[in-house]
PDB file of C-alpha atoms in Angstrom:
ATOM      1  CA  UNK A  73     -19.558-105.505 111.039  1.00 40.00           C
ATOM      2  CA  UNK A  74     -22.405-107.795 111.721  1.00 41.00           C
ATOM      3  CA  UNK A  75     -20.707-111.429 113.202  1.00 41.00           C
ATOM      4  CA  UNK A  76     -23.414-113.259 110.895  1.00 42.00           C
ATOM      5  CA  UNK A  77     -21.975-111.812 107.840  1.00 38.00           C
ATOM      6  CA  UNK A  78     -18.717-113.002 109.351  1.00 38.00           C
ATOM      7  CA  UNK A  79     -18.825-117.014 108.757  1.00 36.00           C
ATOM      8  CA  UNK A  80     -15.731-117.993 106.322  1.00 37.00           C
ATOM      9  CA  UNK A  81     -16.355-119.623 102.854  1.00 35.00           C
ATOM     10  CA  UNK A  82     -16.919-122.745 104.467  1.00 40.00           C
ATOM     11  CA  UNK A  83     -19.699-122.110 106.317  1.00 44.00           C
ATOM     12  CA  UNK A  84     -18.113-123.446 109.260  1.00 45.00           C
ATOM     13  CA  UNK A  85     -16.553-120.748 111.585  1.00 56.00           C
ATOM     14  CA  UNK A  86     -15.861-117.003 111.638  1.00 63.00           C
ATOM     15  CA  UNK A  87     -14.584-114.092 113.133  1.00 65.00           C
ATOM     16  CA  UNK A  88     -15.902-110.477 112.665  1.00 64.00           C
ATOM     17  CA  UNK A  89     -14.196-107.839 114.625  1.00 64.00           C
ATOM     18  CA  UNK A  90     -15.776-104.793 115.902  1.00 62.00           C
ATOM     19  CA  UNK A  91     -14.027-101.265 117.189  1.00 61.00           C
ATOM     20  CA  UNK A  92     -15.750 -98.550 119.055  1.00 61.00           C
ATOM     21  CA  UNK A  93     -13.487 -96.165 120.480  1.00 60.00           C
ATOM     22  CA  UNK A  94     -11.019 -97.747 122.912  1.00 65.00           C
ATOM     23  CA  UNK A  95     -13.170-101.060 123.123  1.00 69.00           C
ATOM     24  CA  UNK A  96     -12.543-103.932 120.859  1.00 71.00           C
ATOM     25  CA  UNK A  97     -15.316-106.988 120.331  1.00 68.00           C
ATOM     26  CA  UNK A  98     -13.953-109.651 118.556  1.00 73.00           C
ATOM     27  CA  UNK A  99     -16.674-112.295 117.832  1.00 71.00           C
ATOM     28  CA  UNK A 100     -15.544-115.842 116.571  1.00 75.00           C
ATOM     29  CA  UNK A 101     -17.861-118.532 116.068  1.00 70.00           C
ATOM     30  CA  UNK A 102     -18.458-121.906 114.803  1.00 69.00           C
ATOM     31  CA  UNK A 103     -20.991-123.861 113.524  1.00 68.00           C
ATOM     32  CA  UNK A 104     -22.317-127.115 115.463  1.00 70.00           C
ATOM     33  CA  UNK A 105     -25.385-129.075 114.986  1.00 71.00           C
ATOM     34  CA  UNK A 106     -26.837-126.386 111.966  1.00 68.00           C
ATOM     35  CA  UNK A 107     -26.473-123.208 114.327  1.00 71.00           C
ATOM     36  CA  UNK A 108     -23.774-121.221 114.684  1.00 66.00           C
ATOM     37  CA  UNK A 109     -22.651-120.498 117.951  1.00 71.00           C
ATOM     38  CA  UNK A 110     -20.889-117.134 118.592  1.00 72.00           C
ATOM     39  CA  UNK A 111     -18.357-116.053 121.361  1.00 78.00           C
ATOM     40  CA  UNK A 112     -17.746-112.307 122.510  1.00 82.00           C
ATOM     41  CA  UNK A 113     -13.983-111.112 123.375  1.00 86.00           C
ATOM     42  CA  UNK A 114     -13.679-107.557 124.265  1.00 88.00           C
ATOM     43  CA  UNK A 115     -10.463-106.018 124.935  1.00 89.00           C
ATOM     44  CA  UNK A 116     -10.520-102.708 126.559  1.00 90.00           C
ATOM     45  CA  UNK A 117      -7.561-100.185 126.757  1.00 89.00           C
ATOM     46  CA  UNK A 118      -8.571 -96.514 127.754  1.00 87.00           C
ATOM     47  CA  UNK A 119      -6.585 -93.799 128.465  1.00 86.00           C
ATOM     48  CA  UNK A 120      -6.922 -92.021 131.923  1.00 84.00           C
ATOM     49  CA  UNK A 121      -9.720 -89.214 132.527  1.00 82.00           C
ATOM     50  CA  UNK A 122      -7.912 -86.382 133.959  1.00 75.00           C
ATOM     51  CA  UNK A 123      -7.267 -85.962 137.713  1.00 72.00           C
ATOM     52  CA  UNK A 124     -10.463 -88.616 138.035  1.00 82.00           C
ATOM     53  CA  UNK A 125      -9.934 -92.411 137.084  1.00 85.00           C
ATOM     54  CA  UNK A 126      -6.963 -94.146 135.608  1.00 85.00           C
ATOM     55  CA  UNK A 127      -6.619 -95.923 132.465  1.00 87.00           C
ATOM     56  CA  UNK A 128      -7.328 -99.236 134.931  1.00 90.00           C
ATOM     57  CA  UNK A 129      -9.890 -97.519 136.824  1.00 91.00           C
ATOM     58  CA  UNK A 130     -11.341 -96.399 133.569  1.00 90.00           C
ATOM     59  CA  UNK A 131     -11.576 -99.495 131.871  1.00 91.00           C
ATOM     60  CA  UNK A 132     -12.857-101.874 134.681  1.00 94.00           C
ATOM     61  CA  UNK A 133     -15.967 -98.938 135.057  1.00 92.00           C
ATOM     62  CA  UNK A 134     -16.085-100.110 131.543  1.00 91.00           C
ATOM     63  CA  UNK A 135     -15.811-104.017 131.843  1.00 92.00           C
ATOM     64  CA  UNK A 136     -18.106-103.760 134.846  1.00 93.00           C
ATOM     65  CA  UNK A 137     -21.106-102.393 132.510  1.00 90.00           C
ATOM     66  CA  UNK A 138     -20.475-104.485 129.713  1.00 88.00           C
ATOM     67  CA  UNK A 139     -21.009-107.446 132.414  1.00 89.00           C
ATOM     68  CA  UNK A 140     -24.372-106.270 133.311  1.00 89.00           C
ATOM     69  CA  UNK A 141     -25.414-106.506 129.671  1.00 84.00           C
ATOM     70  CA  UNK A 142     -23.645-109.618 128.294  1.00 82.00           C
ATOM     71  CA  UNK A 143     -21.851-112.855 129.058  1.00 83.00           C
ATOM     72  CA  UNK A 144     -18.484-112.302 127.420  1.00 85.00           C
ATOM     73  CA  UNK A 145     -14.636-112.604 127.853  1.00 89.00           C
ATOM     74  CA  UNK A 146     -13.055-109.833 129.129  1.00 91.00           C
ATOM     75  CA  UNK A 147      -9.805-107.924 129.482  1.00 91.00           C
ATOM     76  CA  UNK A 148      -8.880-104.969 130.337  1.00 93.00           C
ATOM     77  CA  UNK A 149      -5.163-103.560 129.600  1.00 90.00           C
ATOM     78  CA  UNK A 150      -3.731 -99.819 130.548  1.00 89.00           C
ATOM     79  CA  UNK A 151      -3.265 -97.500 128.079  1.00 87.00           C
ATOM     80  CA  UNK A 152      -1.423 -93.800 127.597  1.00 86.00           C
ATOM     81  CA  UNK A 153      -1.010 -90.985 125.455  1.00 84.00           C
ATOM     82  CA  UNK A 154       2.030 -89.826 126.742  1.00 82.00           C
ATOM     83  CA  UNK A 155       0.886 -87.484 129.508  1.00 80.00           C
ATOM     84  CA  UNK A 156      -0.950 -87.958 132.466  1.00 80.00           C
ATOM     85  CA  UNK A 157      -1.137 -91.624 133.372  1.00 84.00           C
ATOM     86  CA  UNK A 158       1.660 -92.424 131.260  1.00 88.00           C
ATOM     87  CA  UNK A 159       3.815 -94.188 134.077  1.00 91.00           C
ATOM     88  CA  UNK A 160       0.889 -95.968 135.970  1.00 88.00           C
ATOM     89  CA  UNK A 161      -0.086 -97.651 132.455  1.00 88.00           C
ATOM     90  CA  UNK A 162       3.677 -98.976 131.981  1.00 91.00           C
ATOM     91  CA  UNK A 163       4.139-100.106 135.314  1.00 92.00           C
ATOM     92  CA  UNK A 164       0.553-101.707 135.336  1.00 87.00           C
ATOM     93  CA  UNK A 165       1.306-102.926 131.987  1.00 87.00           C
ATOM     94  CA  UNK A 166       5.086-104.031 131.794  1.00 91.00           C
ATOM     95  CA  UNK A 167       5.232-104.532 135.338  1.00 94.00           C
ATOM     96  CA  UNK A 168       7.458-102.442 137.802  1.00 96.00           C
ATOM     97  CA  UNK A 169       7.711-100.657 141.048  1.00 97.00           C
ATOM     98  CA  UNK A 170       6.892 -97.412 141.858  1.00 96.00           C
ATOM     99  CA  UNK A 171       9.679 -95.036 144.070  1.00 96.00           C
ATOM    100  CA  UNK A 172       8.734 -91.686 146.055  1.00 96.00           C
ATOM    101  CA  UNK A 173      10.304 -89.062 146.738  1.00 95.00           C
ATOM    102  CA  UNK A 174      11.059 -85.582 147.589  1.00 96.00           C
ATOM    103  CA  UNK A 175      11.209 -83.043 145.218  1.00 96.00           C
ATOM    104  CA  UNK A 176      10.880 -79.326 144.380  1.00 95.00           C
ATOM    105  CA  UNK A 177       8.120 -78.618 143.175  1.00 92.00           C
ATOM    106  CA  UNK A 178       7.058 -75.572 140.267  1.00 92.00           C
ATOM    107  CA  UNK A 179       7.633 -72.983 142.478  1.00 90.00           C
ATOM    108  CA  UNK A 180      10.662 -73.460 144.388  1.00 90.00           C
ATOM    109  CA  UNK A 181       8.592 -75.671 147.361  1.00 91.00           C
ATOM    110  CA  UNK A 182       9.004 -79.044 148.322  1.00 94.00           C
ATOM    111  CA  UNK A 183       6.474 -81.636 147.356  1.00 93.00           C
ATOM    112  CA  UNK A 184       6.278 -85.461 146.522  1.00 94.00           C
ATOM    113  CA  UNK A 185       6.755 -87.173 143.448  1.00 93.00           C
ATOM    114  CA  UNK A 186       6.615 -90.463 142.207  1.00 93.00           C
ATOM    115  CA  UNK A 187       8.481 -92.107 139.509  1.00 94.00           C
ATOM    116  CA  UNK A 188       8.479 -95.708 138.013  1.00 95.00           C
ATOM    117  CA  UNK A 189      11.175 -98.639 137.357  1.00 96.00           C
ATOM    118  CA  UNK A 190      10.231-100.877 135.236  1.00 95.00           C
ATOM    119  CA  UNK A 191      10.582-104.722 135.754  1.00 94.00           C
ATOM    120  CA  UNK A 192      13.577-105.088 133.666  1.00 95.00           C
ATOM    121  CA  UNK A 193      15.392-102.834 136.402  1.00 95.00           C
ATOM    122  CA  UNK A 194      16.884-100.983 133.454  1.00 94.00           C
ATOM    123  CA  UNK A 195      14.524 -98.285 132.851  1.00 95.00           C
ATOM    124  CA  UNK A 196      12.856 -95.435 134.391  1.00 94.00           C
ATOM    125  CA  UNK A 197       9.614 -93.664 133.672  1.00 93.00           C
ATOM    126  CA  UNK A 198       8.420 -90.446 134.993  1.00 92.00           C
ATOM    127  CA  UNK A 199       6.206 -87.916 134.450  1.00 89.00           C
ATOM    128  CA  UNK A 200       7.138 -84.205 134.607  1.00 89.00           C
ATOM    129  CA  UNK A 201       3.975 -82.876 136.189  1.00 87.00           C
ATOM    130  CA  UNK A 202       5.076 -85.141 139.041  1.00 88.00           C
ATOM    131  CA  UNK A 203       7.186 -82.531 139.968  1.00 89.00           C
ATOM    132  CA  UNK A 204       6.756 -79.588 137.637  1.00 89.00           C
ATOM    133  CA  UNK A 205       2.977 -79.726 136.845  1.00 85.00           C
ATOM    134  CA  UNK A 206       0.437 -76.568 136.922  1.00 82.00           C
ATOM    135  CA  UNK A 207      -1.722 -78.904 139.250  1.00 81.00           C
ATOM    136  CA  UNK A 208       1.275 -78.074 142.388  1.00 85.00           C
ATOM    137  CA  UNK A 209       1.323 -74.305 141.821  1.00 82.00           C
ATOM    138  CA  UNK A 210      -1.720 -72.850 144.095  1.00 78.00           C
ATOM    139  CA  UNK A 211      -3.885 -70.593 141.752  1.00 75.00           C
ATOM    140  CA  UNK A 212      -2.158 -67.477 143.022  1.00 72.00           C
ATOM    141  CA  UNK A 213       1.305 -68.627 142.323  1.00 71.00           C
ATOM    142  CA  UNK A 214       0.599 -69.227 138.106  1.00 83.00           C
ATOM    143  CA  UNK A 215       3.618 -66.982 137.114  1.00 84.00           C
ATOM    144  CA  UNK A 216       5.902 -69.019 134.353  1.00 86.00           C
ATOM    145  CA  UNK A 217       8.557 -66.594 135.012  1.00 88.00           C
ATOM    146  CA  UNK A 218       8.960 -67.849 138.667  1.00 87.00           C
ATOM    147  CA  UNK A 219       8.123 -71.422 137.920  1.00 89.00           C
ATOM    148  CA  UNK A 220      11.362 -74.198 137.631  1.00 90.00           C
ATOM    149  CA  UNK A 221      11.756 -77.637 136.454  1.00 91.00           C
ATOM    150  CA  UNK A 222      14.159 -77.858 138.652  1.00 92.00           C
ATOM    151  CA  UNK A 223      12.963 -80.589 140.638  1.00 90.00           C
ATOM    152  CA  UNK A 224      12.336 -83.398 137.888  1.00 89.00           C
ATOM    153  CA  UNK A 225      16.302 -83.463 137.478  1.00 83.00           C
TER     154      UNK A 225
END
């Protein structure tokens, strides 16, 4: 949506609000001395890309470009699906603390895993491929008939 089509009946102020993909301008604006002057919010909440960046990662690569092009105010905010990531975007979200520890891992070895608390100190989240994912079994050792959960609890 265009923000000059935005302006409310009045004439005096307006907000127009754009989404593309997992970025959000908002544009608000109000009109002083015959002009209108308009103001750029962009919230950004991306999910992790896989084994590379985190939702955080991901959307401060994202902030940082949109700062090269424009003068605008900015925030970034985690965001998950449900799988990977999941427990990095609550605890950076919600707030929280992460624990480690050892596990056994998908194919009967020991490995490290990490799980979060969150900062009401009443809830836990955790990932299963922490302990359990494909990503621990070496390439060799891809059997589901010999691989265990065993070790997420």
């Amino acid at each position: 949506q265009n923000p000059q089509n935005a302006a409310t009946s009045s004439g005096v102020s307006g907000q127009s609000t754009v989404i593309i993909e997992e970025i959000v301008l908002i544009f608000t604006g109000s009109r002083t001395d015959g002009r209108m002057e308009w103001n750029m919010k962009v919230v950004i909440a991306m999910d992790s890309f896989k084994g590379s960046l985190s939702s955080i990662n991901a959307g401060n690569a994202a902030k940082a470009g949109i700062e090269r092009v424009c003068n605008a105010e900015i925030i970034v905010k985690p965001l998950a699906d449900g799988g990977e990531g999941t427990t990095d975007a609550l605890i950076e979200g919600l707030g929280g603390e992460y624990v480690t520890l050892s596990v056994t891992g998908p194919l009967g070895e020991k490995t490290t895993a990490k799980y979060g608390i969150l900062s009401d100190k009443k809830t836990a989240v955790m990932e299963i491929a922490e302990a359990a994912g494909i990503v621990l079994a070496k390439r060799q050792g891809l059997n589901p008939l010999k691989a265990t959960t065993y070790g997420v609890g």
